[in-house]
Amino acid sequence: DAKTTQPNSMESNEEEPVHLPCNHSTISGTDYIHWYRQLPSQGPEYVIHGLTSNVNNRMASLAIAEDRKSSTLILHRATLRDAAVYYCIEGANFGNEKLTFGTGTRLTIIP
Amino acid sequence: DADVTQTPRNRITKTGKRIMLECSQTKGHDRMYWYRQDPGLGLRLIYYSFDVKDINKGEISDGYSVSRQAQAKFSLSLESAIPNQTALYFCATSDPRTGGIADTQYFGPGTRLTVL
């Protein structure tokens, strides 16, 4: 079973920031938090990952709570192309554990 | 050209037939994975291989088998297809050396399989 909890769906207006929440209350101290997204009719693609500190890349930002029991993926300015299912995943370090995908959050962008 | 390719992209078959789905990658990654996706259930891991000599069962391996012919090729077989194996199948690759310790996975475009 997936170890993370996400809302089934969210909506956001185009060109506004989007905050996608994820709860991972049983995460161990060495597990990373990964985010992937799946655009319509495509395979999942990597978005971002982090351990303790907040992370930024060209696609998004990841804000991790101090107790690491939750995190938020931030899309700073949503576009129609960001409409996708977003998956929050716990993963062990050193890449020895498989990623377990849950059902994710379906993000709809309103023009 | 795509780094991870899957053939065929779509396949319709009948119950009891043997089916092979193929995955090829040009990323030079050692690790390869097969997932299936059903509506409302997310992705579930079928088999994975951490190198050419390594094959491991995933969450839902019953009814499936795999072959790692080379670093670049990982095939999934359904020996006797049944209707509840109708799903979208994804292949993925990863390499902790290039992805750092978080082992980023790169997915193919998927194969839509329908078993009648």
PDB file of C-alpha atoms in Angstrom:
ATOM      1  CA  ASP A   1       0.000   0.000   0.000  1.00  0.00           C
ATOM      2  CA  ALA A   2       1.099   3.553  -0.682  1.00  0.00           C
ATOM      3  CA  LYS A   3       2.465   5.213   2.436  1.00  0.00           C
ATOM      4  CA  THR A   4       1.408   8.725   1.485  1.00  0.00           C
ATOM      5  CA  THR A   5      -1.971  10.467   1.514  1.00  0.00           C
ATOM      6  CA  GLN A   6      -3.012  13.032  -1.088  1.00  0.00           C
ATOM      7  CA  PRO A   7      -6.322  14.668  -2.045  1.00  0.00           C
ATOM      8  CA  ASN A   8      -7.947  12.926  -4.990  1.00  0.00           C
ATOM      9  CA  SER A   9      -8.350  16.104  -6.995  1.00  0.00           C
ATOM     10  CA  MET A  10      -7.666  19.828  -6.997  1.00  0.00           C
ATOM     11  CA  GLU A  11      -8.443  22.737  -9.263  1.00  0.00           C
ATOM     12  CA  SER A  12      -6.477  25.893  -9.859  1.00  0.00           C
ATOM     13  CA  ASN A  13      -6.733  28.902 -12.106  1.00  0.00           C
ATOM     14  CA  GLU A  14      -4.223  29.364 -14.869  1.00  0.00           C
ATOM     15  CA  GLU A  15      -1.257  31.598 -14.033  1.00  0.00           C
ATOM     16  CA  GLU A  16      -1.831  31.252 -10.295  1.00  0.00           C
ATOM     17  CA  PRO A  17       0.331  29.296  -7.827  1.00  0.00           C
ATOM     18  CA  VAL A  18      -0.708  25.773  -6.920  1.00  0.00           C
ATOM     19  CA  HIS A  19       0.039  24.063  -3.622  1.00  0.00           C
ATOM     20  CA  LEU A  20      -0.341  20.275  -3.711  1.00  0.00           C
ATOM     21  CA  PRO A  21      -0.271  18.719  -0.229  1.00  0.00           C
ATOM     22  CA  CYS A  22       0.969  15.300   0.810  1.00  0.00           C
ATOM     23  CA  ASN A  23       0.936  13.571   4.185  1.00  0.00           C
ATOM     24  CA  HIS A  24       3.578  10.970   5.009  1.00  0.00           C
ATOM     25  CA  SER A  25       3.216  10.621   8.755  1.00  0.00           C
ATOM     26  CA  THR A  26       5.114   7.301   9.003  1.00  0.00           C
ATOM     27  CA  ILE A  27       8.135   8.352   6.988  1.00  0.00           C
ATOM     28  CA  SER A  28      11.471   7.181   8.348  1.00  0.00           C
ATOM     29  CA  GLY A  29      14.348   9.507   8.942  1.00  0.00           C
ATOM     30  CA  THR A  30      16.250   8.407   5.847  1.00  0.00           C
ATOM     31  CA  ASP A  31      13.408   8.170   3.332  1.00  0.00           C
ATOM     32  CA  TYR A  32      13.220  10.727   0.538  1.00  0.00           C
ATOM     33  CA  ILE A  33      10.036  12.375  -0.673  1.00  0.00           C
ATOM     34  CA  HIS A  34       9.626  12.138  -4.439  1.00  0.00           C
ATOM     35  CA  TRP A  35       7.102  13.807  -6.689  1.00  0.00           C
ATOM     36  CA  TYR A  36       6.207  12.559 -10.122  1.00  0.00           C
ATOM     37  CA  ARG A  37       3.473  13.675 -12.463  1.00  0.00           C
ATOM     38  CA  GLN A  38       1.622  11.953 -15.265  1.00  0.00           C
ATOM     39  CA  LEU A  39       0.357  14.056 -18.126  1.00  0.00           C
ATOM     40  CA  PRO A  40      -2.603  12.717 -20.119  1.00  0.00           C
ATOM     41  CA  SER A  41      -1.704   9.719 -22.280  1.00  0.00           C
ATOM     42  CA  GLN A  42       1.929   9.696 -21.091  1.00  0.00           C
ATOM     43  CA  GLY A  43       4.077   7.835 -18.630  1.00  0.00           C
ATOM     44  CA  PRO A  44       4.933   9.426 -15.292  1.00  0.00           C
ATOM     45  CA  GLU A  45       7.776  11.923 -15.213  1.00  0.00           C
ATOM     46  CA  TYR A  46      10.010  13.006 -12.363  1.00  0.00           C
ATOM     47  CA  VAL A  47       9.295  16.411 -10.856  1.00  0.00           C
ATOM     48  CA  ILE A  48      11.382  16.866  -7.724  1.00  0.00           C
ATOM     49  CA  HIS A  49      12.629  15.129  -4.598  1.00  0.00           C
ATOM     50  CA  GLY A  50      13.876  16.126  -1.175  1.00  0.00           C
ATOM     51  CA  LEU A  51      14.902  14.858   2.242  1.00  0.00           C
ATOM     52  CA  THR A  52      14.724  17.635   4.821  1.00  0.00           C
ATOM     53  CA  SER A  53      15.399  21.001   3.259  1.00  0.00           C
ATOM     54  CA  ASN A  54      13.136  22.799   0.840  1.00  0.00           C
ATOM     55  CA  VAL A  55      14.113  22.208  -2.773  1.00  0.00           C
ATOM     56  CA  ASN A  56      13.702  24.182  -5.971  1.00  0.00           C
ATOM     57  CA  ASN A  57      14.165  23.259  -9.602  1.00  0.00           C
ATOM     58  CA  ARG A  58      12.968  24.544 -12.934  1.00  0.00           C
ATOM     59  CA  MET A  59       9.663  22.698 -12.654  1.00  0.00           C
ATOM     60  CA  ALA A  60       8.589  23.253  -9.066  1.00  0.00           C
ATOM     61  CA  SER A  61       9.459  23.782  -5.433  1.00  0.00           C
ATOM     62  CA  LEU A  62       9.128  21.289  -2.620  1.00  0.00           C
ATOM     63  CA  ALA A  63       8.418  22.504   0.883  1.00  0.00           C
ATOM     64  CA  ILE A  64       8.988  19.885   3.575  1.00  0.00           C
ATOM     65  CA  ALA A  65       7.555  20.290   7.057  1.00  0.00           C
ATOM     66  CA  GLU A  66      10.050  20.458   9.892  1.00  0.00           C
ATOM     67  CA  ASP A  67       8.774  17.155  11.343  1.00  0.00           C
ATOM     68  CA  ARG A  68       8.807  15.640   7.815  1.00  0.00           C
ATOM     69  CA  LYS A  69       5.298  14.279   8.234  1.00  0.00           C
ATOM     70  CA  SER A  70       3.998  16.350   5.346  1.00  0.00           C
ATOM     71  CA  SER A  71       5.195  18.201   2.286  1.00  0.00           C
ATOM     72  CA  THR A  72       3.823  20.531  -0.360  1.00  0.00           C
ATOM     73  CA  LEU A  73       4.623  20.661  -4.038  1.00  0.00           C
ATOM     74  CA  ILE A  74       4.438  24.211  -5.313  1.00  0.00           C
ATOM     75  CA  LEU A  75       3.889  25.129  -8.930  1.00  0.00           C
ATOM     76  CA  HIS A  76       4.610  28.840  -8.951  1.00  0.00           C
ATOM     77  CA  ARG A  77       2.536  29.789 -11.966  1.00  0.00           C
ATOM     78  CA  ALA A  78       0.296  27.061 -13.293  1.00  0.00           C
ATOM     79  CA  THR A  79      -0.225  26.660 -17.005  1.00  0.00           C
ATOM     80  CA  LEU A  80      -2.653  24.455 -18.881  1.00  0.00           C
ATOM     81  CA  ARG A  81       0.226  22.063 -19.529  1.00  0.00           C
ATOM     82  CA  ASP A  82       0.503  21.417 -15.801  1.00  0.00           C
ATOM     83  CA  ALA A  83      -2.825  19.579 -15.792  1.00  0.00           C
ATOM     84  CA  ALA A  84      -1.840  16.083 -14.702  1.00  0.00           C
ATOM     85  CA  VAL A  85      -1.974  13.525 -11.912  1.00  0.00           C
ATOM     86  CA  TYR A  86       0.669  14.311  -9.309  1.00  0.00           C
ATOM     87  CA  TYR A  87       2.121  11.494  -7.214  1.00  0.00           C
ATOM     88  CA  CYS A  88       3.850  11.956  -3.865  1.00  0.00           C
ATOM     89  CA  ILE A  89       6.030   8.957  -3.000  1.00  0.00           C
ATOM     90  CA  GLU A  90       8.241   7.898  -0.112  1.00  0.00           C
ATOM     91  CA  GLY A  91      11.456   6.268  -1.206  1.00  0.00           C
ATOM     92  CA  ALA A  92      14.439   4.881   0.590  1.00  0.00           C
ATOM     93  CA  ASN A  93      17.826   6.392   0.114  1.00  0.00           C
ATOM     94  CA  PHE A  94      20.521   4.665  -1.947  1.00  0.00           C
ATOM     95  CA  GLY A  95      17.885   3.694  -4.501  1.00  0.00           C
ATOM     96  CA  ASN A  96      17.484   0.173  -3.190  1.00  0.00           C
ATOM     97  CA  GLU A  97      13.790   0.317  -2.573  1.00  0.00           C
ATOM     98  CA  LYS A  98      11.133   0.396  -5.219  1.00  0.00           C
ATOM     99  CA  LEU A  99       8.901   3.436  -5.518  1.00  0.00           C
ATOM    100  CA  THR A 100       5.284   2.744  -4.564  1.00  0.00           C
ATOM    101  CA  PHE A 101       2.835   4.906  -6.479  1.00  0.00           C
ATOM    102  CA  GLY A 102      -0.523   5.707  -4.916  1.00  0.00           C
ATOM    103  CA  THR A 103      -3.473   7.177  -6.784  1.00  0.00           C
ATOM    104  CA  GLY A 104      -2.140  10.742  -6.696  1.00  0.00           C
ATOM    105  CA  THR A 105      -3.905  14.097  -7.041  1.00  0.00           C
ATOM    106  CA  ARG A 106      -5.577  14.969 -10.312  1.00  0.00           C
ATOM    107  CA  LEU A 107      -4.870  18.657 -10.936  1.00  0.00           C
ATOM    108  CA  THR A 108      -7.219  20.542 -13.227  1.00  0.00           C
ATOM    109  CA  ILE A 109      -6.180  23.954 -14.503  1.00  0.00           C
ATOM    110  CA  ILE A 110      -8.985  26.367 -15.254  1.00  0.00           C
ATOM    111  CA  PRO A 111      -8.277  28.791 -18.126  1.00  0.00           C
TER     112      PRO A 111
ATOM    113  CA  ASP B   1      14.415   9.929 -30.172  1.00  0.00           C
ATOM    114  CA  ALA B   2      12.815   8.714 -26.963  1.00  0.00           C
ATOM    115  CA  ASP B   3      15.159   7.287 -24.330  1.00  0.00           C
ATOM    116  CA  VAL B   4      12.695   4.584 -23.225  1.00  0.00           C
ATOM    117  CA  THR B   5      10.580   2.932 -25.889  1.00  0.00           C
ATOM    118  CA  GLN B   6       7.855   0.329 -25.630  1.00  0.00           C
ATOM    119  CA  THR B   7       6.419  -1.947 -28.288  1.00  0.00           C
ATOM    120  CA  PRO B   8       3.682  -2.402 -29.174  1.00  0.00           C
ATOM    121  CA  ARG B   9       1.880   0.776 -28.104  1.00  0.00           C
ATOM    122  CA  ASN B  10      -1.508  -0.872 -28.379  1.00  0.00           C
ATOM    123  CA  ARG B  11      -2.483  -4.532 -28.459  1.00  0.00           C
ATOM    124  CA  ILE B  12      -5.753  -6.381 -28.480  1.00  0.00           C
ATOM    125  CA  THR B  13      -5.633 -10.095 -27.841  1.00  0.00           C
ATOM    126  CA  LYS B  14      -7.838 -12.970 -26.791  1.00  0.00           C
ATOM    127  CA  THR B  15      -7.993 -14.911 -23.553  1.00  0.00           C
ATOM    128  CA  GLY B  16      -5.391 -17.659 -23.405  1.00  0.00           C
ATOM    129  CA  LYS B  17      -2.967 -16.124 -25.882  1.00  0.00           C
ATOM    130  CA  ARG B  18       0.695 -15.558 -25.056  1.00  0.00           C
ATOM    131  CA  ILE B  19       1.713 -11.921 -25.245  1.00  0.00           C
ATOM    132  CA  MET B  20       5.100 -10.242 -25.017  1.00  0.00           C
ATOM    133  CA  LEU B  21       5.591  -6.559 -24.324  1.00  0.00           C
ATOM    134  CA  GLU B  22       9.024  -5.160 -25.041  1.00  0.00           C
ATOM    135  CA  CYS B  23      10.957  -2.305 -23.532  1.00  0.00           C
ATOM    136  CA  SER B  24      14.197  -0.811 -24.822  1.00  0.00           C
ATOM    137  CA  GLN B  25      16.265   2.025 -23.416  1.00  0.00           C
ATOM    138  CA  THR B  26      19.188   4.075 -24.628  1.00  0.00           C
ATOM    139  CA  LYS B  27      19.908   5.722 -21.291  1.00  0.00           C
ATOM    140  CA  GLY B  28      22.525   3.171 -20.289  1.00  0.00           C
ATOM    141  CA  HIS B  29      20.734   2.460 -17.035  1.00  0.00           C
ATOM    142  CA  ASP B  30      21.187  -0.808 -15.163  1.00  0.00           C
ATOM    143  CA  ARG B  31      17.786  -0.830 -13.468  1.00  0.00           C
ATOM    144  CA  MET B  32      14.532  -1.531 -15.266  1.00  0.00           C
ATOM    145  CA  TYR B  33      10.947  -1.919 -14.072  1.00  0.00           C
ATOM    146  CA  TRP B  34       7.544  -3.028 -15.308  1.00  0.00           C
ATOM    147  CA  TYR B  35       4.365  -1.451 -13.893  1.00  0.00           C
ATOM    148  CA  ARG B  36       0.710  -1.771 -14.708  1.00  0.00           C
ATOM    149  CA  GLN B  37      -1.848   0.972 -14.302  1.00  0.00           C
ATOM    150  CA  ASP B  38      -5.542   0.396 -13.816  1.00  0.00           C
ATOM    151  CA  PRO B  39      -8.117   3.192 -13.535  1.00  0.00           C
ATOM    152  CA  GLY B  40      -8.313   4.444  -9.958  1.00  0.00           C
ATOM    153  CA  LEU B  41      -5.478   2.220  -8.714  1.00  0.00           C
ATOM    154  CA  GLY B  42      -2.340   4.141  -9.595  1.00  0.00           C
ATOM    155  CA  LEU B  43       0.758   2.239 -10.766  1.00  0.00           C
ATOM    156  CA  ARG B  44       1.645  -1.146  -9.364  1.00  0.00           C
ATOM    157  CA  LEU B  45       5.034  -2.802  -9.733  1.00  0.00           C
ATOM    158  CA  ILE B  46       5.069  -6.171 -11.542  1.00  0.00           C
ATOM    159  CA  TYR B  47       8.784  -7.017 -11.832  1.00  0.00           C
ATOM    160  CA  TYR B  48      12.072  -5.196 -11.575  1.00  0.00           C
ATOM    161  CA  SER B  49      15.671  -5.870 -12.495  1.00  0.00           C
ATOM    162  CA  PHE B  50      18.675  -4.134 -10.967  1.00  0.00           C
ATOM    163  CA  ASP B  51      21.073  -5.558 -13.540  1.00  0.00           C
ATOM    164  CA  VAL B  52      21.166  -8.157 -16.307  1.00  0.00           C
ATOM    165  CA  LYS B  53      21.533 -11.066 -13.887  1.00  0.00           C
ATOM    166  CA  ASP B  54      18.998  -9.807 -11.375  1.00  0.00           C
ATOM    167  CA  ILE B  55      15.216 -10.330 -11.580  1.00  0.00           C
ATOM    168  CA  ASN B  56      12.816  -9.609  -8.728  1.00  0.00           C
ATOM    169  CA  LYS B  57       9.097  -9.968  -8.240  1.00  0.00           C
ATOM    170  CA  GLY B  58       7.109  -6.879  -7.498  1.00  0.00           C
ATOM    171  CA  GLU B  59       3.748  -6.360  -5.899  1.00  0.00           C
ATOM    172  CA  ILE B  60       1.658  -8.193  -8.525  1.00  0.00           C
ATOM    173  CA  SER B  61       3.850 -10.714 -10.392  1.00  0.00           C
ATOM    174  CA  ASP B  62       1.365 -13.607 -10.626  1.00  0.00           C
ATOM    175  CA  GLY B  63       0.472 -14.334 -14.260  1.00  0.00           C
ATOM    176  CA  TYR B  64       3.523 -12.504 -15.596  1.00  0.00           C
ATOM    177  CA  SER B  65       7.136 -13.345 -16.387  1.00  0.00           C
ATOM    178  CA  VAL B  66      10.055 -11.242 -17.528  1.00  0.00           C
ATOM    179  CA  SER B  67      13.311 -11.572 -19.411  1.00  0.00           C
ATOM    180  CA  ARG B  68      16.290  -9.216 -19.221  1.00  0.00           C
ATOM    181  CA  GLN B  69      18.006  -9.932 -22.526  1.00  0.00           C
ATOM    182  CA  ALA B  70      20.581  -7.170 -22.204  1.00  0.00           C
ATOM    183  CA  GLN B  71      21.169  -4.020 -20.235  1.00  0.00           C
ATOM    184  CA  ALA B  72      18.983  -2.169 -22.730  1.00  0.00           C
ATOM    185  CA  LYS B  73      16.107  -4.652 -23.034  1.00  0.00           C
ATOM    186  CA  PHE B  74      13.507  -5.890 -20.573  1.00  0.00           C
ATOM    187  CA  SER B  75      10.510  -7.891 -21.800  1.00  0.00           C
ATOM    188  CA  LEU B  76       7.264  -8.678 -20.018  1.00  0.00           C
ATOM    189  CA  SER B  77       5.303 -11.800 -20.949  1.00  0.00           C
ATOM    190  CA  LEU B  78       1.777 -12.877 -20.225  1.00  0.00           C
ATOM    191  CA  GLU B  79       1.888 -16.636 -20.717  1.00  0.00           C
ATOM    192  CA  SER B  80      -1.876 -17.034 -20.931  1.00  0.00           C
ATOM    193  CA  ALA B  81      -3.624 -13.693 -21.016  1.00  0.00           C
ATOM    194  CA  ILE B  82      -6.860 -13.176 -19.101  1.00  0.00           C
ATOM    195  CA  PRO B  83      -9.305 -10.266 -19.241  1.00  0.00           C
ATOM    196  CA  ASN B  84      -8.318  -8.823 -15.851  1.00  0.00           C
ATOM    197  CA  GLN B  85      -4.855  -8.209 -17.271  1.00  0.00           C
ATOM    198  CA  THR B  86      -6.370  -5.511 -19.449  1.00  0.00           C
ATOM    199  CA  ALA B  87      -4.443  -2.419 -18.391  1.00  0.00           C
ATOM    200  CA  LEU B  88      -1.873   0.178 -19.309  1.00  0.00           C
ATOM    201  CA  TYR B  89       1.666  -1.158 -18.920  1.00  0.00           C
ATOM    202  CA  PHE B  90       4.689   1.035 -18.312  1.00  0.00           C
ATOM    203  CA  CYS B  91       8.369   0.289 -18.431  1.00  0.00           C
ATOM    204  CA  ALA B  92      10.816   2.447 -16.476  1.00  0.00           C
ATOM    205  CA  THR B  93      14.562   2.713 -15.978  1.00  0.00           C
ATOM    206  CA  SER B  94      16.777   4.206 -13.307  1.00  0.00           C
ATOM    207  CA  ASP B  95      20.400   4.519 -12.371  1.00  0.00           C
ATOM    208  CA  PRO B  96      21.360   5.679  -8.889  1.00  0.00           C
ATOM    209  CA  ARG B  97      24.728   6.809 -10.197  1.00  0.00           C
ATOM    210  CA  THR B  98      23.144   9.445 -12.418  1.00  0.00           C
ATOM    211  CA  GLY B  99      20.100  10.155 -10.303  1.00  0.00           C
ATOM    212  CA  GLY B 100      21.968  10.530  -7.116  1.00  0.00           C
ATOM    213  CA  ILE B 101      20.807   8.625  -4.120  1.00  0.00           C
ATOM    214  CA  ALA B 102      17.155   9.254  -4.891  1.00  0.00           C
ATOM    215  CA  ASP B 103      17.134   6.924  -7.920  1.00  0.00           C
ATOM    216  CA  THR B 104      14.967   8.892 -10.336  1.00  0.00           C
ATOM    217  CA  GLN B 105      12.887   6.699 -12.648  1.00  0.00           C
ATOM    218  CA  TYR B 106      12.315   7.430 -16.328  1.00  0.00           C
ATOM    219  CA  PHE B 107       9.184   6.014 -17.910  1.00  0.00           C
ATOM    220  CA  GLY B 108       8.286   4.859 -21.383  1.00  0.00           C
ATOM    221  CA  PRO B 109       5.102   5.938 -23.161  1.00  0.00           C
ATOM    222  CA  GLY B 110       3.143   2.852 -22.160  1.00  0.00           C
ATOM    223  CA  THR B 111       1.440  -0.075 -23.865  1.00  0.00           C
ATOM    224  CA  ARG B 112      -2.325  -0.320 -23.787  1.00  0.00           C
ATOM    225  CA  LEU B 113      -3.263  -4.012 -23.619  1.00  0.00           C
ATOM    226  CA  THR B 114      -6.805  -5.282 -24.029  1.00  0.00           C
ATOM    227  CA  VAL B 115      -7.593  -8.938 -23.388  1.00  0.00           C
ATOM    228  CA  LEU B 116     -10.963 -10.040 -24.743  1.00  0.00           C
TER     229      LEU B 116
END
